[in-house]
């Protein structure tokens, strides 16, 4: 069979059922082979290669499976670079397959030839150029093994055209071992025992919950730890759905726009227990003052994260599901009641100064926070939240509530505007039985607006909530706070989004007045298939609290002076 057919067989052996892509000249042999596999491989035609990789990310994040994208060479490959970088920093398992000129033409500046391997090497977990049909099965199996094992990440396969059309006697390959690659080291009993000793002796312990808990499927082990020792927890942006919002020990979101309590208490705890998180600068603020009073225990699968930013007194290497399971029998029941109660005044202060006005405004235009909370309540907090990047992202993260794991899909480390719409499409295929709600701003929506065509063709049931404030809102807020209200190129002239949606056959409605909001949300959720709900929100709404850049983590502003 051809190398292209070998690819199809190899994808099927890896359990792939859904892939996202866009054809082109250098990948035609693969698409020709795909023509005969439509019963087993559901290919979603996106409208731009960036949409393919972001959709694959959304699929992977909610399903726990490897997302797959197929594109052509040259601009097709370069259009995926943003998504590959995004997936790398957010630990999302992807396999991106790019067409390439024939091996004999490599290095000659042939039509649509670019150095895919060179471009993606720094931003991928592994990449490889397939130059022979004989190498296809091995390369695919290795790619999936690397992408899904250990700390997940993106893998790029650069598929030369001669390898696609060359013939090979197909032999299934199964790569499950690579010399010197230890994806999930076995827990070190001494490190686990030391972690237990520190936790058992702690008076003011605090757990920081990262996405690693979701990736490892360690949600139950996390809850058992918190409940056994009665330890309060804060969650990173990507770890928000690892612990139900309503859990009494969940004290909210960490970071620049997180909740007051967990941020302030970070600098008061005596033992800081970081589980599957990397101490991102948006979480820590000023590293010179971050948790200096605390003994730090760091659970992570990636040894490169230890001591990278925050010194760890106890480093527990391994899959956090396994390390937490080893830890639990060693943990003594405790209460820490006065410490847990100490979060309440901060929560009350934040509610009175920020939250109440954000979700229960007394008048004026619609606010982003009230729209987010209203949608969350209308879905009984069961929906998958997808966001774009900017104020829509921060308001959504703060006011959406979670009851199930793997329920947040957002661009964390890379902060990619345009991520939301294609990622939401992918999420509908990765979690077909769940409601997928996308919160997006007017700026981010226009970056990948063409993917409305994918929604139209697939009838992907994305509930798009457009928070339209006619600004690039996050940048505008910084200009307000730190740049003397000099709104340099942040006001937006917007098209008629409702008319655009209708052109794609997507039902749409605009909510302007507060009394219209509930009925508009009901119509959106009651409509089968996709829907666009545009909300005309206050133009100069600000996300608070906020830790100013470079400030200490506990120096949060509750209002803008």
XYZ file of C-alpha atoms in Angstrom:
561
model
C 0.000 0.000 0.000
C 1.039 3.635 -0.263
C 2.547 5.594 2.589
C -0.642 7.651 2.662
C -2.725 4.502 3.142
C -0.259 3.366 5.811
C -0.990 6.629 7.620
C -4.730 5.905 7.564
C -4.229 2.418 8.961
C -1.851 3.730 11.615
C -4.307 6.430 12.739
C -7.042 3.838 13.055
C -4.776 1.618 15.141
C -4.188 4.565 17.490
C -7.928 4.834 18.039
C -8.358 8.071 16.110
C -11.933 8.720 15.058
C -11.972 12.491 14.549
C -9.448 14.713 12.830
C -9.411 18.334 11.678
C -7.744 19.583 8.550
C -7.473 21.493 5.306
C -6.182 19.961 2.055
C -3.543 21.322 -0.293
C -1.213 20.216 -3.062
C 1.503 18.581 -0.958
C -0.973 16.560 1.110
C -3.328 15.422 -1.683
C -2.178 11.773 -1.546
C -3.175 11.647 2.140
C -6.568 13.176 1.403
C -7.051 10.732 -1.466
C -6.433 7.855 0.949
C -8.763 9.476 3.477
C -11.536 9.363 0.861
C -11.805 5.595 1.397
C -11.834 5.813 5.213
C -14.753 8.146 5.825
C -16.587 5.409 7.721
C -13.877 5.198 10.377
C -12.138 8.580 10.270
C -14.429 11.594 10.623
C -12.574 14.486 8.979
C -13.761 17.990 9.873
C -12.967 20.519 7.139
C -12.026 23.786 8.842
C -11.701 27.111 7.039
C -8.097 27.895 8.037
C -5.223 25.736 9.237
C -5.017 27.665 12.511
C -8.614 26.576 13.046
C -7.588 22.945 12.552
C -4.973 22.941 15.292
C -7.102 24.933 17.768
C -10.054 22.619 17.110
C -7.778 19.650 17.762
C -6.767 21.330 21.028
C -10.384 21.780 22.090
C -11.107 18.164 21.228
C -8.124 16.923 23.229
C -8.793 19.061 26.278
C -12.336 17.807 26.875
C -11.868 14.202 25.728
C -8.443 13.382 27.123
C -7.519 11.909 23.745
C -4.866 13.046 21.284
C -6.101 15.741 18.909
C -5.126 15.329 15.243
C -4.707 17.981 12.557
C -3.711 17.454 8.910
C -2.523 20.335 6.714
C -0.493 20.938 3.601
C 3.051 22.279 3.268
C 4.291 25.863 3.260
C 1.632 28.266 4.513
C -0.520 25.335 5.594
C 2.224 24.270 7.986
C 3.171 27.763 9.123
C -0.472 28.531 9.911
C -0.368 25.802 12.562
C 2.654 27.173 14.406
C 0.634 29.336 16.814
C -1.490 26.353 17.824
C 1.533 24.106 18.251
C 3.173 26.665 20.542
C -0.097 27.077 22.437
C -0.429 23.322 22.908
C 3.173 23.018 24.075
C 2.913 25.535 26.886
C -0.539 24.250 27.942
C 0.485 20.550 27.787
C -2.133 19.549 25.212
C -1.585 16.248 23.353
C -1.650 16.797 19.574
C -0.308 15.146 16.453
C -0.011 17.640 13.595
C 0.685 16.102 10.185
C 2.037 18.490 7.542
C 2.560 17.833 3.864
C 6.022 18.505 2.477
C 7.768 18.551 -0.874
C 9.446 15.355 -2.031
C 12.665 14.317 -0.321
C 14.696 14.887 -3.498
C 13.597 18.547 -3.534
C 14.236 19.327 0.115
C 16.493 22.327 0.535
C 15.913 23.646 -2.992
C 13.273 26.257 -2.089
C 10.690 24.218 -3.949
C 7.135 25.492 -4.199
C 5.602 25.748 -0.704
C 8.663 24.287 0.983
C 9.440 25.547 4.471
C 11.633 24.070 7.188
C 8.832 22.662 9.329
C 11.211 20.651 11.500
C 13.402 23.660 12.208
C 10.437 25.931 12.939
C 8.612 23.598 15.278
C 11.504 21.968 17.129
C 11.566 24.576 19.948
C 7.768 24.530 20.378
C 6.937 20.829 20.107
C 7.541 17.824 22.305
C 8.961 15.943 19.309
C 9.019 16.372 15.551
C 10.116 14.179 12.697
C 10.375 14.325 8.930
C 9.030 11.190 7.234
C 11.066 10.681 4.066
C 10.248 7.019 3.331
C 6.989 5.125 3.187
C 8.614 2.412 5.302
C 8.850 4.807 8.244
C 5.214 5.891 8.388
C 3.823 3.304 10.801
C 6.754 3.654 13.201
C 6.662 7.464 13.128
C 2.927 7.619 13.783
C 3.067 5.194 16.689
C 6.015 7.014 18.217
C 4.268 10.353 17.731
C 1.146 9.257 19.583
C 3.155 7.628 22.357
C 5.132 10.804 22.955
C 2.139 13.128 22.618
C -0.047 11.323 25.163
C 2.499 9.997 27.670
C 4.071 11.776 30.599
C 3.506 15.509 30.388
C 1.395 15.663 27.204
C 2.309 17.897 24.318
C 2.242 18.454 20.555
C 4.146 16.334 18.042
C 4.692 17.412 14.432
C 5.185 14.992 11.537
C 6.546 16.517 8.334
C 5.380 14.091 5.634
C 7.393 14.247 2.392
C 5.325 13.721 -0.739
C 7.431 10.826 -2.022
C 6.800 8.995 1.269
C 3.071 9.536 0.786
C 2.984 7.961 -2.667
C 5.730 5.356 -2.188
C 4.641 1.746 -1.657
C 5.273 -0.351 1.421
C 4.247 -3.706 2.875
C 2.308 -2.422 5.879
C 3.267 -3.791 9.266
C 1.551 -2.308 12.334
C 3.986 -0.637 14.703
C 3.600 -0.280 18.450
C 6.013 2.073 20.185
C 5.649 1.974 23.964
C 9.259 2.467 25.011
C 11.934 4.974 24.054
C 15.398 4.709 25.551
C 16.187 7.593 27.943
C 12.544 8.788 27.866
C 10.819 8.136 31.197
C 7.366 9.697 30.833
C 6.043 8.861 34.306
C 8.706 8.003 36.894
C 7.589 5.782 39.754
C 6.927 7.706 42.967
C 9.899 8.045 45.285
C 8.742 6.679 48.652
C 11.110 8.959 50.581
C 9.830 12.096 48.808
C 6.231 11.053 49.381
C 6.960 10.397 53.076
C 8.625 13.787 53.434
C 5.619 15.463 51.799
C 3.316 13.667 54.233
C 5.453 14.766 57.192
C 5.302 18.414 56.143
C 1.550 18.269 55.539
C 0.817 16.493 58.820
C 2.812 19.079 60.780
C 1.357 22.070 58.932
C -0.804 24.602 60.757
C -1.713 26.647 57.688
C -1.494 24.366 54.620
C -2.682 25.504 51.202
C -3.049 23.414 48.035
C -2.554 24.945 44.592
C -4.454 22.897 42.010
C -3.078 22.886 38.480
C -4.100 21.332 35.188
C -1.876 18.375 35.969
C -4.676 17.064 38.181
C -6.995 17.013 35.167
C -4.381 15.519 32.847
C -3.651 12.711 35.297
C -7.303 12.061 36.108
C -6.496 12.682 39.770
C -9.621 14.636 40.694
C -10.828 12.028 43.201
C -7.414 11.702 44.855
C -7.253 15.489 45.174
C -10.614 15.605 46.922
C -9.647 12.809 49.266
C -6.504 14.693 50.270
C -8.342 17.970 50.847
C -11.161 16.369 52.786
C -9.029 14.061 54.912
C -6.807 16.867 56.171
C -9.290 19.727 55.632
C -6.878 21.739 53.507
C -8.166 24.767 51.546
C -7.297 24.997 47.872
C -6.933 27.538 45.098
C -7.008 26.637 41.397
C -5.011 27.907 38.451
C -6.865 29.034 35.336
C -6.407 25.674 33.589
C -7.103 23.747 36.787
C -10.429 25.393 37.586
C -12.643 22.397 36.846
C -10.437 19.859 38.640
C -12.359 20.693 41.832
C -16.075 21.596 41.825
C -16.590 25.317 42.326
C -19.046 24.654 45.124
C -16.745 22.425 47.154
C -16.373 24.037 50.615
C -12.572 23.784 50.468
C -12.344 25.405 47.037
C -11.401 29.004 47.788
C -11.309 30.170 44.205
C -8.945 31.091 41.405
C -5.293 31.967 41.781
C -3.483 34.668 39.906
C -3.624 38.198 38.588
C -7.440 38.274 38.271
C -8.119 35.498 40.753
C -9.911 35.615 44.067
C -8.618 37.675 46.950
C -8.512 34.924 49.579
C -6.249 32.320 47.967
C -3.876 35.001 46.694
C -3.489 36.752 50.041
C -3.286 33.476 51.958
C -0.490 32.250 49.693
C 1.751 34.663 51.564
C 0.417 33.510 54.947
C 0.430 29.714 54.669
C 3.182 27.676 56.287
C 3.086 24.772 53.804
C 2.316 25.360 50.124
C 1.370 22.193 48.219
C 1.552 22.715 44.441
C -0.003 19.867 42.444
C 0.489 19.754 38.680
C 1.175 23.454 38.178
C 4.210 25.375 37.003
C 4.191 28.623 39.034
C 3.345 30.806 36.059
C 4.192 34.488 36.517
C 0.483 35.387 36.347
C 0.004 33.195 39.442
C 3.039 34.212 41.471
C 3.366 37.943 40.907
C 6.658 39.164 42.385
C 8.775 36.050 42.881
C 10.993 37.789 45.429
C 8.111 37.911 47.914
C 6.100 34.875 46.802
C 5.358 32.433 49.656
C 8.730 33.095 51.289
C 7.343 32.049 54.670
C 6.196 28.623 53.473
C 7.709 25.225 53.001
C 6.935 24.330 49.386
C 5.955 20.841 48.250
C 5.836 20.460 44.473
C 4.111 17.495 42.819
C 4.862 17.338 39.091
C 5.522 14.859 36.306
C 8.116 17.100 34.640
C 11.382 17.433 36.598
C 12.283 20.587 34.661
C 9.568 22.449 36.579
C 11.229 21.850 39.938
C 13.049 24.955 41.218
C 12.568 26.642 37.846
C 10.824 29.601 39.447
C 9.978 28.697 43.051
C 12.323 26.703 45.260
C 10.739 23.443 46.396
C 11.643 22.077 49.827
C 10.117 18.740 48.796
C 9.983 17.584 45.169
C 7.610 14.709 44.388
C 8.219 13.520 40.838
C 5.650 11.441 39.003
C 2.113 11.228 37.701
C 0.138 13.070 40.372
C -2.580 10.424 40.436
C 0.021 7.877 41.472
C 1.889 10.173 43.841
C -1.323 11.306 45.559
C -2.425 7.695 45.922
C 0.894 6.929 47.600
C 0.522 10.005 49.817
C -3.042 9.483 51.054
C -2.431 6.579 53.476
C 0.287 8.660 55.161
C -1.910 11.712 55.736
C -3.432 12.105 59.189
C -7.012 13.401 59.517
C -7.067 17.042 60.560
C -9.335 20.075 60.670
C -7.295 23.326 60.372
C -10.599 25.010 61.208
C -9.295 28.435 62.212
C -7.067 28.531 59.102
C -9.942 27.553 56.797
C -12.225 30.088 58.494
C -9.620 32.776 57.826
C -10.564 32.813 54.151
C -14.097 34.004 54.898
C -13.325 37.692 55.600
C -11.463 37.987 52.313
C -14.310 36.307 50.426
C -16.804 38.676 52.068
C -14.664 41.702 51.263
C -14.311 40.659 47.628
C -18.020 39.904 47.340
C -19.046 43.290 48.727
C -16.562 45.336 46.715
C -16.428 43.409 43.434
C -18.614 40.356 42.926
C -22.009 41.646 44.007
C -21.820 44.612 41.653
C -20.504 42.415 38.828
C -23.300 39.819 38.903
C -26.145 41.860 40.444
C -25.724 45.377 39.041
C -28.272 47.966 40.096
C -28.514 49.611 36.702
C -26.712 50.677 33.562
C -25.584 48.491 30.649
C -25.166 44.747 30.842
C -21.967 43.589 32.525
C -19.786 40.701 31.432
C -19.843 39.100 34.866
C -23.631 38.983 35.076
C -23.894 37.467 31.588
C -21.371 34.744 32.451
C -23.043 33.882 35.747
C -26.505 33.861 34.147
C -25.386 31.391 31.456
C -23.652 29.203 34.034
C -26.783 29.068 36.186
C -29.001 28.365 33.187
C -26.874 25.297 32.389
C -26.922 24.178 36.053
C -23.123 24.587 35.968
C -22.904 21.446 33.801
C -21.575 22.990 30.598
C -18.096 23.045 29.083
C -16.677 26.550 29.207
C -14.570 27.639 26.240
C -13.102 31.128 26.151
C -11.123 33.302 23.866
C -8.455 35.560 25.397
C -8.882 38.913 27.076
C -11.504 40.301 29.418
C -14.004 37.707 28.190
C -11.594 35.022 29.389
C -11.057 36.495 32.848
C -14.714 37.313 33.474
C -15.688 33.829 32.305
C -13.087 32.151 34.513
C -14.188 34.170 37.535
C -17.953 33.835 37.206
C -18.583 30.536 35.418
C -18.980 27.650 37.843
C -17.949 24.032 37.421
C -19.363 20.740 38.626
C -17.582 18.286 36.282
C -13.929 17.712 35.375
C -12.443 18.694 32.015
C -14.864 21.574 31.721
C -12.615 24.524 30.864
C -10.909 25.049 27.511
C -8.879 28.226 27.293
C -5.488 29.412 26.078
C -3.401 29.823 29.216
C 0.322 30.252 28.747
C 0.274 31.524 25.174
C -2.815 33.730 25.510
C -3.896 33.231 21.902
C -6.654 35.517 20.667
C -8.713 33.665 18.063
C -8.382 30.400 20.001
C -11.969 30.295 21.245
C -14.157 29.713 18.201
C -12.240 26.785 16.641
C -11.482 25.291 20.078
C -15.210 25.310 20.857
C -15.876 23.448 17.601
C -13.367 20.809 18.604
C -14.917 20.578 22.070
C -18.321 19.705 20.600
C -16.727 16.661 18.928
C -14.698 15.740 22.007
C -17.692 15.932 24.371
C -20.723 15.427 22.116
C -23.137 14.885 24.993
C -22.393 18.176 26.737
C -23.383 21.802 26.187
C -20.414 23.845 24.964
C -20.559 27.552 25.794
C -18.028 29.867 24.162
C -17.416 33.308 25.644
C -15.613 35.529 23.186
C -14.897 39.214 22.683
C -15.460 41.222 19.531
C -11.699 41.353 18.902
C -10.974 37.646 19.280
C -14.040 36.558 17.316
C -12.868 38.451 14.236
C -9.492 36.695 14.308
C -10.999 33.313 13.369
C -14.466 34.405 12.248
C -14.209 32.220 9.142
C -14.737 29.136 11.312
C -18.427 30.015 11.382
C -18.295 28.199 8.048
C -17.143 25.033 9.818
C -19.976 25.405 12.316
C -22.427 25.880 9.448
C -21.258 22.763 7.601
C -21.022 20.529 10.667
C -23.915 22.055 12.595
C -21.533 21.980 15.542
C -23.715 22.971 18.502
C -21.524 25.771 19.832
C -23.370 28.297 21.979
C -21.473 31.483 21.183
C -21.846 34.265 23.735
C -20.282 37.385 22.232
C -19.434 39.962 24.902
C -19.306 43.012 22.664
C -17.858 46.152 24.240
C -16.442 47.719 21.057
C -12.945 47.595 22.525
C -9.930 45.366 22.778
C -10.996 45.298 26.389
C -8.005 43.830 28.208
C -5.512 46.161 26.558
C -7.917 49.061 27.106
C -8.046 48.228 30.838
C -4.256 48.347 31.059
C -4.273 51.642 29.171
C -6.765 52.943 31.719
C -4.757 51.796 34.722
C -1.158 52.288 33.635
C -1.126 54.433 30.486
C -3.159 57.493 31.479
C -6.296 56.531 29.502
C -4.434 56.794 26.198
C -6.568 54.366 24.185
C -4.151 53.777 21.344
C -5.864 51.584 18.743
C -8.058 49.681 21.181
C -11.508 51.047 20.177
C -13.076 48.627 17.675
C -15.378 49.335 14.750
C -17.526 46.230 14.536
C -19.711 44.668 11.837
C -23.272 43.458 12.324
C -22.476 40.121 13.958
C -26.085 39.019 14.015
C -26.301 39.531 10.267
C -23.035 37.648 9.741
C -24.289 34.717 11.810
C -27.494 34.565 9.816
C -25.463 34.538 6.603
C -23.914 31.306 7.874
C -27.317 29.913 8.783
C -26.642 30.269 12.514
C -29.576 31.544 14.606
C -28.683 34.748 16.415
C -30.082 37.242 18.879
C -28.791 40.416 20.500
C -29.426 41.325 24.131
C -29.063 44.984 25.020
C -31.347 45.520 27.991
C -31.124 43.592 31.252
C -34.746 42.352 31.186
C -34.047 40.664 27.825
C -31.060 38.613 29.018
C -32.839 35.633 30.623
C -35.155 35.093 27.657
C -32.235 35.369 25.232
C -30.250 32.743 27.157
C -33.279 30.448 27.249
C -33.673 30.790 23.489
C -29.991 30.023 22.942
C -29.996 26.920 25.140
C -33.355 25.766 23.783
C -32.183 25.903 20.169
C -30.798 22.704 18.697
C -27.414 23.234 17.099
C -25.344 26.415 17.101
C -26.476 29.828 18.297
C -24.920 33.283 18.551
C -26.010 35.435 21.485
C -24.530 38.914 21.217
C -24.564 40.873 24.466
C -23.994 44.619 24.302
C -21.969 45.081 27.484
C -20.577 48.152 29.201
C -17.738 49.495 27.098
C -15.372 50.292 29.971
C -16.023 47.400 32.320
C -12.911 46.280 34.231
C -11.838 42.874 35.541
C -11.199 43.080 39.275
C -9.526 42.209 41.580
C -6.191 42.649 39.887
C -2.605 42.198 40.964
C -0.657 44.834 39.016
C 2.244 43.453 36.980
C 5.339 43.087 39.165
C 3.388 43.516 42.402
C 3.264 41.036 45.254
C 0.651 38.297 44.964
C -1.227 39.663 47.994
C -1.301 43.264 46.713
C -4.588 42.933 44.850
C -6.559 45.989 43.775
C -10.287 45.777 44.459
C -10.998 49.027 42.646
C -9.348 51.295 40.107
C -8.351 54.646 41.527
